[in-house]
Short mmCIF file of C-alpha atoms in Angstrom, two decimals:
data_model
loop_
_atom_site.label_atom_id
_atom_site.label_comp_id
_atom_site.label_asym_id
_atom_site.label_seq_id
_atom_site.Cartn_x
_atom_site.Cartn_y
_atom_site.Cartn_z
CA MET A 1 34.08 -4.13 53.65
CA ASN A 2 34.81 -2.16 50.46
CA TRP A 3 31.83 -3.70 48.58
CA ILE A 4 29.48 -2.32 51.25
CA ASN A 5 30.74 1.22 50.76
CA SER A 6 30.99 1.12 46.97
CA ILE A 7 27.85 -0.85 46.06
CA VAL A 8 25.32 -1.17 48.86
CA ARG A 9 25.41 2.35 50.21
CA PRO A 10 25.04 4.08 46.79
CA LYS A 11 22.00 1.91 46.05
CA ILE A 12 20.42 2.81 49.38
CA ARG A 13 21.02 6.51 48.73
CA ASP A 14 19.39 6.21 45.29
CA LEU A 15 16.16 5.10 46.94
CA TRP A 16 15.80 8.51 48.59
CA LYS A 17 16.62 10.56 45.51
CA LYS A 18 13.73 12.40 43.88
CA ARG A 19 13.13 11.20 40.36
CA GLU A 20 12.93 13.90 37.75
CA VAL A 21 9.74 13.88 35.69
CA PRO A 22 9.38 16.12 32.59
CA GLU A 23 7.00 19.01 33.18
CA ASN A 24 5.15 18.49 29.92
CA LEU A 25 4.57 14.74 30.37
CA TRP A 26 0.88 15.38 31.08
CA ILE A 27 -1.09 18.25 29.55
CA LYS A 28 -4.25 19.68 31.03
CA ASP A 29 -7.33 20.18 28.87
CA PRO A 30 -8.40 23.86 29.29
CA GLU A 31 -12.08 22.98 28.85
CA THR A 32 -12.59 19.92 31.05
CA GLY A 33 -9.45 19.88 33.19
CA GLU A 34 -8.66 16.36 31.98
CA MET A 35 -5.00 15.33 32.05
CA VAL A 36 -3.85 13.95 28.69
CA PHE A 37 -0.63 12.06 28.11
CA HIS A 38 1.53 14.10 25.76
CA ARG A 39 2.15 11.23 23.35
CA ASP A 40 -1.57 10.58 22.98
CA LEU A 41 -2.14 14.27 22.34
CA GLU A 42 0.63 14.44 19.74
CA ALA A 43 -0.67 11.33 17.98
CA ASN A 44 -4.08 13.00 17.72
CA LEU A 45 -2.62 16.20 16.18
CA TRP A 46 -2.85 18.08 19.49
CA VAL A 47 -6.61 17.59 19.70
CA VAL A 48 -7.87 16.35 23.10
CA PRO A 49 -9.46 12.95 22.31
CA ASN A 50 -12.46 13.17 24.64
CA SER A 51 -13.47 16.86 24.46
CA GLY A 52 -12.23 17.61 20.93
CA HIS A 53 -10.52 20.79 22.16
CA HIS A 54 -7.91 21.98 19.66
CA MET A 55 -4.67 22.79 21.46
CA ARG A 56 -2.08 25.04 19.82
CA MET A 57 -0.02 22.91 17.45
CA PRO A 58 3.73 23.52 16.95
CA ALA A 59 4.41 25.05 13.55
CA ARG A 60 7.01 22.52 12.45
CA LYS A 61 4.79 19.61 13.51
CA ARG A 62 1.91 21.09 11.51
CA VAL A 63 4.08 21.21 8.40
CA GLU A 64 5.16 17.60 8.87
CA ALA A 65 1.60 16.40 9.42
CA PHE A 66 0.22 18.27 6.40
CA PHE A 67 2.51 16.90 3.69
CA ASP A 68 2.50 13.34 2.41
CA ASP A 69 4.81 11.14 4.52
CA GLY A 70 6.07 14.32 6.21
CA ALA A 71 8.31 15.02 3.21
CA TYR A 72 8.82 18.68 2.25
CA THR A 73 11.45 21.27 1.35
CA ASP A 74 11.83 24.66 2.98
CA VAL A 75 11.49 27.69 0.73
CA ASP A 76 14.40 30.14 0.97
CA THR A 77 13.36 33.49 2.42
CA PRO A 78 15.30 36.76 2.18
CA ASP A 79 17.24 38.20 5.11
CA VAL A 80 16.18 41.55 6.57
CA GLN A 81 17.66 44.05 8.97
CA ALA A 82 17.17 42.65 12.46
CA ASP A 83 16.53 45.87 14.43
CA PRO A 84 15.92 48.82 12.10
CA HIS A 85 14.75 51.20 14.85
CA LYS A 86 17.19 50.12 17.60
CA PHE A 87 14.08 49.54 19.67
CA ARG A 88 14.18 48.97 23.41
CA ASP A 89 11.46 48.73 26.04
CA SER A 90 12.11 46.61 29.13
CA LYS A 91 14.81 44.87 27.09
CA ARG A 92 16.44 45.22 23.70
CA TYR A 93 14.56 43.99 20.66
CA THR A 94 17.64 42.02 19.56
CA ASP A 95 17.58 40.20 22.90
CA ARG A 96 13.92 39.35 22.40
CA LEU A 97 14.74 37.89 18.99
CA LYS A 98 17.51 35.75 20.49
CA GLU A 99 15.16 34.44 23.18
CA ALA A 100 12.43 33.67 20.63
CA ARG A 101 14.88 31.79 18.38
CA SER A 102 16.20 29.82 21.31
CA LYS A 103 12.72 28.97 22.58
CA SER A 104 11.11 28.04 19.24
CA GLY A 105 14.12 26.66 17.40
CA GLU A 106 13.16 28.75 14.35
CA ASP A 107 14.65 31.90 12.84
CA GLU A 108 11.35 33.73 12.41
CA ALA A 109 7.60 33.57 12.94
CA ILE A 110 6.86 32.14 9.47
CA LEU A 111 7.69 28.72 8.01
CA VAL A 112 7.34 28.37 4.23
CA ALA A 113 7.55 24.93 2.63
CA GLN A 114 6.67 22.97 -0.48
CA GLY A 115 5.61 19.36 -0.84
CA LYS A 116 2.81 17.08 -1.97
CA VAL A 117 -0.62 16.86 -0.38
CA ASN A 118 -2.46 13.75 -1.54
CA GLY A 119 -0.21 13.77 -4.59
CA MET A 120 -0.81 17.46 -5.41
CA ASP A 121 2.07 19.95 -5.35
CA MET A 122 1.38 22.66 -2.81
CA THR A 123 3.10 25.63 -1.17
CA ILE A 124 2.20 26.53 2.41
CA ALA A 125 3.11 29.14 5.01
CA VAL A 126 2.64 28.46 8.73
CA GLN A 127 2.79 31.18 11.38
CA ASN A 128 4.59 30.18 14.56
CA PHE A 129 2.79 31.64 17.57
CA ASP A 130 5.65 30.60 19.83
CA PHE A 131 7.85 33.18 18.08
CA ILE A 132 6.88 36.54 19.63
CA ALA A 133 3.16 35.61 19.36
CA GLY A 134 3.45 35.02 15.61
CA SER A 135 3.68 38.78 15.09
CA LEU A 136 4.01 40.18 11.59
CA GLY A 137 7.33 41.92 11.01
CA MET A 138 9.56 42.61 8.03
CA ALA A 139 11.06 39.10 8.01
CA ALA A 140 7.60 37.49 8.21
CA GLY A 141 6.30 39.70 5.42
CA GLU A 142 9.25 38.86 3.20
CA ALA A 143 8.78 35.15 3.90
CA ILE A 144 5.11 35.25 2.94
CA LEU A 145 5.87 37.14 -0.27
CA ALA A 146 8.69 34.71 -1.11
CA GLY A 147 6.28 31.80 -0.65
CA MET A 148 3.62 33.39 -2.84
CA MET A 149 6.13 34.17 -5.57
CA LYS A 150 7.42 30.58 -5.42
CA ALA A 151 3.85 29.30 -5.73
CA VAL A 152 3.32 31.48 -8.84
CA GLU A 153 6.60 30.27 -10.30
CA ASP A 154 5.81 26.61 -9.73
CA LYS A 155 2.06 27.03 -10.41
CA THR A 156 0.93 25.51 -7.12
CA PRO A 157 -1.89 26.46 -4.73
CA PHE A 158 -0.86 28.51 -1.70
CA VAL A 159 -2.19 27.68 1.77
CA MET A 160 -1.78 30.11 4.67
CA PHE A 161 -2.06 28.81 8.24
CA ALA A 162 -2.59 32.01 10.21
CA ALA A 163 -1.87 32.32 13.94
CA SER A 164 -0.86 35.74 15.17
CA GLY A 165 -1.34 38.46 17.75
CA GLY A 166 -0.97 41.14 15.06
CA ALA A 167 1.76 43.47 13.81
CA ARG A 168 5.13 43.54 15.60
CA MET A 169 5.26 46.82 17.48
CA GLN A 170 9.06 46.82 17.79
CA GLU A 171 9.31 47.46 14.03
CA GLY A 172 6.74 50.25 13.91
CA ILE A 173 5.59 51.47 10.51
CA LEU A 174 7.81 48.94 8.76
CA SER A 175 5.71 46.20 10.31
CA LEU A 176 2.44 47.83 9.23
CA MET A 177 3.75 48.11 5.67
CA GLN A 178 3.75 44.31 5.46
CA MET A 179 -0.05 44.39 5.34
CA PRO A 180 -0.28 46.04 1.89
CA ARG A 181 2.80 44.17 0.66
CA THR A 182 1.27 40.78 1.39
CA THR A 183 -1.96 41.98 -0.22
CA VAL A 184 -0.01 42.51 -3.44
CA GLY A 185 1.19 38.91 -3.15
CA VAL A 186 -2.40 37.71 -2.87
CA GLN A 187 -3.24 39.65 -6.03
CA MET A 188 -0.34 37.91 -7.82
CA LEU A 189 -1.86 34.55 -6.99
CA ARG A 190 -5.24 35.61 -8.32
CA GLU A 191 -3.80 36.93 -11.56
CA ALA A 192 -2.02 33.58 -12.00
CA GLY A 193 -5.30 31.73 -11.42
CA LEU A 194 -3.97 29.85 -8.39
CA PRO A 195 -6.05 29.00 -5.30
CA TYR A 196 -5.27 30.89 -2.10
CA ILE A 197 -6.64 29.04 0.92
CA VAL A 198 -6.53 30.53 4.42
CA VAL A 199 -6.75 28.38 7.55
CA LEU A 200 -7.55 30.47 10.63
CA THR A 201 -6.14 28.91 13.80
CA ASN A 202 -6.23 30.05 17.40
CA PRO A 203 -5.66 32.97 17.65
CA THR A 204 -5.76 35.09 14.48
CA THR A 205 -6.02 38.75 15.44
CA GLY A 206 -4.75 42.27 14.76
CA GLY A 207 -3.16 43.36 11.51
CA VAL A 208 -3.00 39.78 10.22
CA SER A 209 -6.78 39.42 10.34
CA ALA A 210 -7.04 42.85 8.69
CA SER A 211 -4.92 41.84 5.70
CA TYR A 212 -3.96 38.53 4.07
CA ALA A 213 -5.83 36.34 6.57
CA MET A 214 -9.19 37.61 5.26
CA LEU A 215 -8.34 37.77 1.56
CA GLY A 216 -8.46 34.07 0.72
CA ASP A 217 -10.54 32.40 -1.93
CA VAL A 218 -11.78 30.03 0.79
CA HIS A 219 -11.59 30.65 4.54
CA ILE A 220 -11.40 27.64 6.83
CA ALA A 221 -11.22 27.81 10.62
CA GLU A 222 -10.35 25.28 13.27
CA PRO A 223 -13.03 24.62 15.91
CA GLY A 224 -13.03 27.13 18.75
CA ALA A 225 -10.39 29.40 17.18
CA GLN A 226 -10.40 33.05 18.26
CA ILE A 227 -10.62 35.30 15.20
CA GLY A 228 -10.91 39.07 15.22
CA PHE A 229 -9.18 42.42 15.02
CA ALA A 230 -9.41 44.18 18.40
CA GLY A 231 -9.77 42.47 21.76
CA ARG A 232 -13.09 41.77 23.43
CA ARG A 233 -12.58 44.32 26.23
CA VAL A 234 -11.66 47.10 23.78
CA ILE A 235 -14.75 46.47 21.67
CA GLU A 236 -17.07 46.41 24.69
CA GLN A 237 -15.67 49.73 25.90
CA THR A 238 -16.06 51.22 22.44
CA VAL A 239 -19.62 50.12 21.67
CA ARG A 240 -20.67 50.18 25.36
CA GLU A 241 -22.50 46.88 25.02
CA LYS A 242 -22.04 43.39 26.39
CA LEU A 243 -20.87 41.02 23.68
CA PRO A 244 -22.11 37.41 23.28
CA GLU A 245 -20.13 34.73 25.09
CA ASP A 246 -19.07 33.04 21.81
CA PHE A 247 -18.10 36.34 20.16
CA GLN A 248 -15.04 36.13 17.84
CA THR A 249 -15.06 32.34 17.83
CA ALA A 250 -14.88 30.32 14.61
CA GLU A 251 -18.45 29.07 15.07
CA TYR A 252 -19.76 32.62 15.62
CA LEU A 253 -18.06 33.86 12.45
CA LEU A 254 -19.44 30.92 10.49
CA ASP A 255 -22.99 31.67 11.63
CA HIS A 256 -22.57 35.30 10.56
CA GLY A 257 -21.06 34.59 7.13
CA MET A 258 -17.50 35.71 7.83
CA ILE A 259 -15.86 32.36 7.02
CA ASP A 260 -16.75 29.45 4.76
CA MET A 261 -16.40 26.43 7.02
CA VAL A 262 -15.14 25.08 10.34
CA VAL A 263 -13.10 21.91 9.86
CA PRO A 264 -11.54 19.67 12.52
CA ARG A 265 -7.78 19.37 12.31
CA GLN A 266 -7.88 15.66 11.44
CA GLU A 267 -9.94 16.46 8.31
CA MET A 268 -8.00 19.56 7.26
CA LYS A 269 -5.61 17.89 4.81
CA GLU A 270 -8.35 16.06 2.89
CA THR A 271 -10.58 19.15 2.81
CA ILE A 272 -7.88 21.47 1.47
CA SER A 273 -6.68 19.05 -1.19
CA ARG A 274 -10.28 18.53 -2.33
CA ILE A 275 -10.95 22.29 -2.52
CA CYS A 276 -7.75 22.95 -4.47
CA GLY A 277 -8.63 20.15 -6.88
CA ILE A 278 -12.05 21.66 -7.51
CA LEU A 279 -10.65 25.17 -8.02
CA LEU A 280 -8.01 23.83 -10.44
CA LYS A 281 -10.70 21.84 -12.30
CA ARG A 282 -9.16 18.46 -11.59
CA GLU A 283 -10.90 15.16 -10.95
CA VAL A 284 -11.78 15.05 -7.28
CA GLU A 285 -13.43 12.30 -5.29
CA LEU A 286 -16.19 14.04 -3.39
CA PRO A 287 -17.32 12.72 -0.02
CA LYS A 288 -20.49 10.65 -0.04
CA ILE A 289 -23.42 12.33 1.62
CA GLU A 290 -26.01 10.00 3.00
CA GLU A 291 -29.48 11.01 1.90
CA PRO A 292 -32.15 11.01 4.60
CA ALA A 293 -34.25 7.88 4.49
CA VAL A 294 -37.77 8.40 3.09
CA GLU A 295 -40.40 6.71 5.20
CA GLU A 296 -42.53 5.62 2.28
CA THR A 297 -42.77 6.15 -1.47
CA VAL A 298 -45.68 7.76 -3.26
CA GLU A 299 -46.79 4.36 -4.64
CA GLU A 300 -46.77 2.79 -1.20
CA ALA A 301 -48.74 5.69 0.22
CA ALA A 302 -51.33 5.35 -2.58
CA ALA A 303 -51.59 1.60 -1.99
CA GLU A 304 -52.25 2.10 1.68
CA THR A 305 -55.03 4.68 1.04
CA PRO A 306 -58.44 3.01 1.32
CA PRO A 307 -60.52 3.15 -1.92
CA GLU A 308 -63.60 5.34 -2.08
CA GLU A 309 -66.86 3.59 -1.05
CA ALA A 310 -68.60 2.18 -4.08
CA VAL A 311 -72.24 3.18 -4.61
CA SER A 312 -74.48 0.14 -4.95
CA ASP A 313 -76.49 -0.43 -8.13
CA GLU A 314 -79.64 -0.88 -6.14
CA THR A 315 -79.37 2.60 -4.71
CA ASP A 316 -78.67 4.03 -8.14
CA GLY A 317 -81.66 2.16 -9.53
CA GLY A 318 -83.88 3.29 -6.71
CA ASP A 319 -82.86 6.88 -7.28
CA THR A 320 -83.60 6.49 -10.96
CA GLU A 321 -87.03 5.09 -10.33
CA GLN A 322 -87.80 7.89 -7.88
CA LYS A 323 -86.64 10.49 -10.37
CA SER A 324 -88.64 8.91 -13.21
CA SER A 325 -91.75 8.69 -11.07
#
């Protein structure tokens, strides 16, 4: 009877066990409520296939998708003091940093890397919103400056993928000082004659939008991205007016001349490499634009126009005789 206890009974018990299913196996589209399989979403660069809604893309995955064959090298960034003010609110700032590093798998809110994009050497920086809302602190500022200096050294374009809630309040004035410091880095790129392209993703707000995120040579935004300085509620209370529904969206900023273009994520790589090639005066294959079909040519229109009615000779002769008489 031992085989009944050791084999049959365990199998019967397994039938009643609840199978564990990963929580992120299906992802809900915020716009339509559609459930999308996570592998399909990842294969489409975190863009919902049916609605085109751009979900927030992990920073490391964005870096891998942007470079040719996913090959790149991380740029070394300087270390900074972790907690200069010994800040504490509901918990210690050092504990928040540990939680963010454990959750995101990254050391800070900025990833800086170098690689080839369609064969062109390029340096990029990607803000990680999963790391304390992509906030700008001393470490992030140092990383951006290190990336810009590396781009100047290697004479490559610099592309900034911005995604942030603003300056990191736990670092106080030291965080705010990163705004002018990164502005100096932008000026270094301009003096070196290197393109500085900014890609505004959802969301780009606060001190980031008030500094290096709006100082690019070309500003590109992803569809539906929220871009602005202060929040909607704060602005409405200040101006005492109701704002438009699409206020602070990428499309609204494009219509009002604040950005240069809105580009879907699948076309971002080709668009950026083409822009950098144009700015660096290299041979670039421009996309073909289909000209609108003309219904008919001028010659065809003239041929279809009926000729003027000819005046008969008899009438002319009759008129002549009448005039002579």
